[in-house]
Short mmCIF file of C-alpha atoms in Angstrom, two decimals:
data_model
loop_
_atom_site.label_atom_id
_atom_site.label_comp_id
_atom_site.label_asym_id
_atom_site.label_seq_id
_atom_site.Cartn_x
_atom_site.Cartn_y
_atom_site.Cartn_z
CA MET A 9 8.99 29.21 -57.01
CA TRP A 10 5.17 29.60 -57.03
CA ILE A 11 3.57 31.60 -59.81
CA LYS A 12 -0.14 32.30 -59.84
CA ALA A 13 -2.47 31.15 -62.68
CA GLY A 14 -5.57 33.05 -61.75
CA ASP A 15 -6.45 31.71 -58.29
CA LEU A 16 -4.24 28.64 -58.65
CA PRO A 17 -0.57 28.71 -57.65
CA LEU A 18 1.61 26.63 -59.99
CA TYR A 19 4.88 25.18 -58.69
CA THR A 20 7.49 26.28 -61.19
CA ARG A 21 11.13 25.38 -61.65
CA THR A 22 13.23 28.06 -63.28
CA LEU A 23 16.66 27.49 -64.81
CA ARG A 24 18.62 30.64 -65.72
CA ASP A 25 20.48 30.85 -69.01
CA ARG A 26 24.00 32.22 -69.67
CA SER A 27 22.86 34.75 -72.26
CA ALA A 28 20.25 37.42 -72.53
CA GLY A 29 17.75 38.60 -75.10
CA ALA A 30 16.45 35.27 -76.51
CA PRO A 31 12.86 34.21 -75.83
CA PRO A 32 12.59 31.82 -72.84
CA VAL A 33 11.47 28.21 -73.24
CA VAL A 34 8.53 26.74 -71.34
CA LEU A 35 8.39 22.96 -70.96
CA VAL A 36 4.90 21.40 -70.68
CA HIS A 37 4.76 17.92 -69.18
CA GLY A 38 2.61 14.99 -70.26
CA LEU A 39 -0.39 13.19 -68.82
CA GLY A 40 -0.31 12.32 -65.11
CA VAL A 41 3.34 13.22 -64.62
CA ALA A 42 4.91 16.46 -63.47
CA GLY A 43 7.57 18.95 -64.54
CA ARG A 44 10.42 17.04 -62.90
CA LEU A 45 10.33 14.56 -65.82
CA MET A 46 11.28 17.50 -68.03
CA LEU A 47 14.23 18.58 -65.91
CA PRO A 48 16.96 16.64 -67.81
CA LEU A 49 16.05 18.54 -70.97
CA ALA A 50 15.68 21.81 -69.04
CA GLU A 51 19.23 21.49 -67.70
CA HIS A 52 20.64 21.08 -71.21
CA LEU A 53 18.59 23.97 -72.65
CA SER A 54 19.45 26.31 -69.76
CA ALA A 55 22.95 26.70 -71.17
CA TYR A 56 21.35 28.73 -73.96
CA ARG A 57 17.94 29.99 -72.75
CA GLU A 58 16.00 30.76 -69.63
CA VAL A 59 13.80 27.73 -69.01
CA TYR A 60 10.55 27.48 -67.10
CA VAL A 61 9.07 24.12 -66.02
CA PRO A 62 5.61 24.49 -64.42
CA ASP A 63 3.56 21.70 -62.84
CA LEU A 64 0.09 22.01 -64.43
CA PRO A 65 -2.90 22.36 -62.04
CA GLY A 66 -3.55 19.15 -60.17
CA PHE A 67 -0.23 17.55 -61.07
CA GLY A 68 3.07 17.39 -59.24
CA LYS A 69 3.17 19.96 -56.48
CA SER A 70 0.53 22.23 -58.02
CA PRO A 71 -2.93 22.12 -56.43
CA GLY A 72 -5.88 21.86 -58.78
CA PRO A 73 -9.63 22.21 -58.64
CA ARG A 74 -11.64 19.17 -57.50
CA ARG A 75 -12.82 18.57 -61.04
CA ALA A 76 -10.05 17.71 -63.53
CA LEU A 77 -9.45 20.44 -66.11
CA GLY A 78 -9.72 19.62 -69.81
CA VAL A 79 -7.29 20.71 -72.49
CA SER A 80 -8.82 24.16 -72.81
CA GLY A 81 -8.87 24.71 -69.05
CA LEU A 82 -5.21 23.71 -68.71
CA ALA A 83 -4.20 25.94 -71.60
CA GLY A 84 -6.10 28.85 -70.02
CA CYS A 85 -4.22 28.30 -66.74
CA LEU A 86 -0.96 28.12 -68.64
CA ALA A 87 -1.74 31.46 -70.34
CA ALA A 88 -2.54 33.07 -67.04
CA TRP A 89 0.63 31.63 -65.49
CA ALA A 90 2.74 32.96 -68.38
CA ARG A 91 1.38 36.46 -67.89
CA SER A 92 1.95 36.31 -64.14
CA ALA A 93 5.52 35.15 -64.80
CA GLY A 94 6.04 38.21 -67.05
CA LEU A 95 6.58 36.13 -70.17
CA ARG A 96 5.47 38.31 -73.05
CA ARG A 97 6.41 35.69 -75.63
CA ALA A 98 8.13 32.33 -75.29
CA ALA A 99 8.83 29.10 -77.07
CA PHE A 100 6.69 26.24 -75.71
CA LEU A 101 7.82 22.63 -75.85
CA GLY A 102 5.31 19.92 -74.98
CA ASN A 103 5.80 16.20 -74.55
CA SER A 104 2.96 13.79 -75.32
CA PHE A 105 -0.27 15.26 -73.80
CA GLY A 106 1.67 18.46 -73.11
CA CYS A 107 1.61 19.00 -76.88
CA GLN A 108 -2.21 19.14 -76.84
CA VAL A 109 -2.09 21.79 -74.14
CA ALA A 110 0.59 23.76 -76.00
CA VAL A 111 -1.34 23.67 -79.30
CA GLU A 112 -4.53 24.86 -77.56
CA LEU A 113 -2.50 27.70 -76.06
CA ALA A 114 -1.06 28.64 -79.45
CA VAL A 115 -4.55 28.76 -80.99
CA ARG A 116 -6.27 30.71 -78.20
CA HIS A 117 -3.33 32.92 -77.16
CA PRO A 118 -1.09 33.32 -80.18
CA GLU A 119 0.48 36.48 -78.80
CA LEU A 120 2.22 34.42 -76.09
CA VAL A 121 3.76 31.80 -78.40
CA ASP A 122 6.98 32.47 -80.33
CA ARG A 123 7.22 28.87 -81.61
CA LEU A 124 6.16 25.33 -80.74
CA VAL A 125 8.13 22.13 -80.31
CA LEU A 126 5.79 19.13 -80.18
CA GLN A 127 7.71 16.14 -78.92
CA ALA A 128 5.64 12.96 -79.62
CA PRO A 129 2.25 14.65 -79.83
CA THR A 130 -0.92 12.87 -78.84
CA MET A 131 -3.62 11.83 -79.74
CA ASP A 132 -3.15 10.02 -83.01
CA PRO A 133 -6.64 10.09 -84.58
CA ALA A 134 -6.15 6.57 -85.83
CA ALA A 135 -5.90 5.28 -82.27
CA ARG A 136 -8.31 7.51 -80.37
CA SER A 137 -9.53 4.96 -77.85
CA CYS A 138 -8.48 3.91 -74.37
CA GLY A 139 -7.63 0.36 -75.47
CA ARG A 140 -5.43 1.35 -78.37
CA GLN A 141 -3.56 3.95 -76.38
CA VAL A 142 -2.88 1.51 -73.52
CA VAL A 143 -1.54 -1.08 -75.99
CA ARG A 144 0.80 1.50 -77.50
CA TRP A 145 1.89 2.68 -74.07
CA LEU A 146 2.77 -0.89 -73.08
CA LYS A 147 4.77 -1.34 -76.32
CA ASP A 148 6.73 1.85 -75.50
CA LEU A 149 7.71 0.93 -71.95
CA PRO A 150 10.68 -1.33 -72.74
CA GLY A 151 12.32 1.48 -74.71
CA GLU A 152 12.18 4.05 -71.89
CA ARG A 153 14.82 4.55 -69.22
CA ALA A 154 14.27 2.29 -66.20
CA SER A 155 14.58 5.26 -63.82
CA GLN A 156 11.54 6.91 -65.39
CA ALA A 157 9.10 4.30 -64.03
CA PRO A 158 9.34 5.18 -60.28
CA LEU A 159 9.12 8.89 -61.07
CA SER A 160 6.02 8.40 -63.22
CA LEU A 161 4.33 6.08 -60.70
CA ALA A 162 4.92 8.56 -57.88
CA ASP A 163 3.44 11.35 -59.99
CA TYR A 164 0.40 9.17 -60.85
CA ARG A 165 -0.17 8.53 -57.13
CA SER A 166 0.18 12.21 -56.40
CA CYS A 167 -2.47 13.39 -58.92
CA GLY A 168 -4.79 10.51 -58.04
CA LEU A 169 -6.56 7.92 -60.18
CA ARG A 170 -9.71 10.00 -60.63
CA ARG A 171 -7.87 13.03 -62.01
CA LEU A 172 -5.60 10.88 -64.13
CA LEU A 173 -8.47 9.02 -65.82
CA ALA A 174 -10.60 12.17 -66.23
CA THR A 175 -7.70 14.00 -67.87
CA PHE A 176 -7.09 10.98 -70.10
CA ARG A 177 -10.73 11.10 -71.27
CA HIS A 178 -10.34 14.83 -72.01
CA ALA A 179 -7.23 14.04 -74.03
CA LEU A 180 -8.98 11.39 -76.07
CA ARG A 181 -11.74 13.81 -77.00
CA ASP A 182 -9.36 16.62 -78.02
CA PRO A 183 -9.19 16.98 -81.86
CA ILE A 184 -5.61 18.29 -82.09
CA GLU A 185 -5.63 17.61 -85.85
CA GLU A 186 -8.36 20.26 -86.27
CA LYS A 187 -6.38 22.83 -84.29
CA LEU A 188 -2.92 22.42 -85.83
CA PRO A 189 -3.89 24.18 -89.11
CA ARG A 190 -4.86 27.25 -87.05
CA VAL A 191 -1.43 27.59 -85.36
CA ARG A 192 0.39 30.62 -86.74
CA ALA A 193 3.68 30.10 -84.94
CA PRO A 194 6.43 27.92 -86.47
CA VAL A 195 5.98 24.26 -85.36
CA LEU A 196 8.60 21.53 -85.05
CA VAL A 197 7.30 18.00 -84.51
CA VAL A 198 9.93 15.69 -83.01
CA ARG A 199 9.56 11.93 -83.00
CA GLY A 200 11.77 8.99 -82.10
CA THR A 201 11.67 6.06 -84.47
CA GLY A 202 11.11 3.75 -81.48
CA ASP A 203 7.93 5.54 -80.42
CA PRO A 204 4.68 3.51 -80.93
CA ILE A 205 2.48 6.17 -79.30
CA ALA A 206 3.27 8.80 -81.95
CA PRO A 207 3.86 6.64 -85.07
CA ARG A 208 5.56 7.93 -88.20
CA ARG A 209 2.35 8.39 -90.23
CA TRP A 210 0.73 10.53 -87.54
CA ALA A 211 3.90 12.55 -86.94
CA GLU A 212 4.20 13.30 -90.63
CA ARG A 213 0.59 14.37 -90.78
CA ALA A 214 0.85 16.53 -87.65
CA ALA A 215 3.93 18.31 -89.04
CA GLY A 216 2.13 18.97 -92.32
CA LEU A 217 -1.01 20.51 -90.87
CA PRO A 218 0.38 23.89 -89.73
CA SER A 219 1.33 26.30 -92.48
CA ASN A 220 4.87 26.55 -91.02
CA GLY A 221 5.49 23.02 -89.71
CA ARG A 222 8.25 20.50 -90.12
CA LEU A 223 9.24 17.08 -88.81
CA LEU A 224 12.45 15.98 -87.05
CA THR A 225 13.10 12.30 -86.43
CA LEU A 226 15.64 10.86 -83.99
CA SER A 227 16.76 7.29 -84.63
CA GLY A 228 15.84 4.59 -82.11
CA ALA A 229 14.41 7.02 -79.56
CA PRO A 230 11.29 6.26 -77.46
CA HIS A 231 8.23 8.39 -76.61
CA ALA A 232 9.68 10.38 -73.65
CA LEU A 233 12.70 11.87 -75.44
CA VAL A 234 12.67 14.68 -72.88
CA TYR A 235 13.88 12.18 -70.29
CA ALA A 236 15.46 9.38 -72.28
CA ARG A 237 17.57 11.43 -74.69
CA PRO A 238 17.64 15.02 -73.31
CA ASP A 239 21.07 15.91 -74.63
CA GLU A 240 20.34 14.67 -78.11
CA LEU A 241 16.93 16.34 -78.14
CA ALA A 242 18.38 19.68 -76.98
CA ARG A 243 21.04 19.68 -79.70
CA ALA A 244 18.43 18.74 -82.32
CA ILE A 245 15.98 21.57 -81.49
CA LEU A 246 18.41 24.40 -80.81
CA PRO A 247 18.68 25.44 -84.52
CA PHE A 248 14.88 25.76 -84.59
CA LEU A 249 14.79 27.77 -81.40
CA ARG A 250 17.44 30.15 -82.70
CA GLU A 251 15.66 30.93 -85.99
#
């Protein structure tokens, strides 16, 4: 379906749950890709919750303004989208750059956020440069599922090189470590031990910055757990979502 975020329509996949009353879950995709990369996780979670998977403005099937939006602009659109969708309060799960958007949303619009799951959050302050991030990304590639590559490349082509690079620059400049202490909702940071983009030291620090944060580690898992290990990730986070 299409749900408006202000003047921008966001393409949104909705998976219905088998129960009622629990807060829905919104999945926020990472840099350059689109919501379809989150669908394997969405399918597992939809057995327990209503799940929404929007394409952020300028990515996937969602149109965007000519100028790439930064983290605050994307979070503002996500807040407007949530209100248009009638979501009074939801759990938000971000992957990679999607964590930065979700944290910004939780700080600026706390009334919308029931809890946060940050799966492999970026950007590690110890590697806040284009070169270091590219090196880490290349190290991660062999651990990801082979079927992810064509999906990601198609999404990169769809959003365009200019928007991809501009959004990447915005992500590098976003001080997520300064925002995490201001998040009031419960926060669960999830990291795979095979993830070089969100290393253990940074994941531990990120989980310790919110007043109500914790860390969950999955053995041998890569950066994109939402696609590579969706069943394992869903089982691991369900107790947190049910609290």
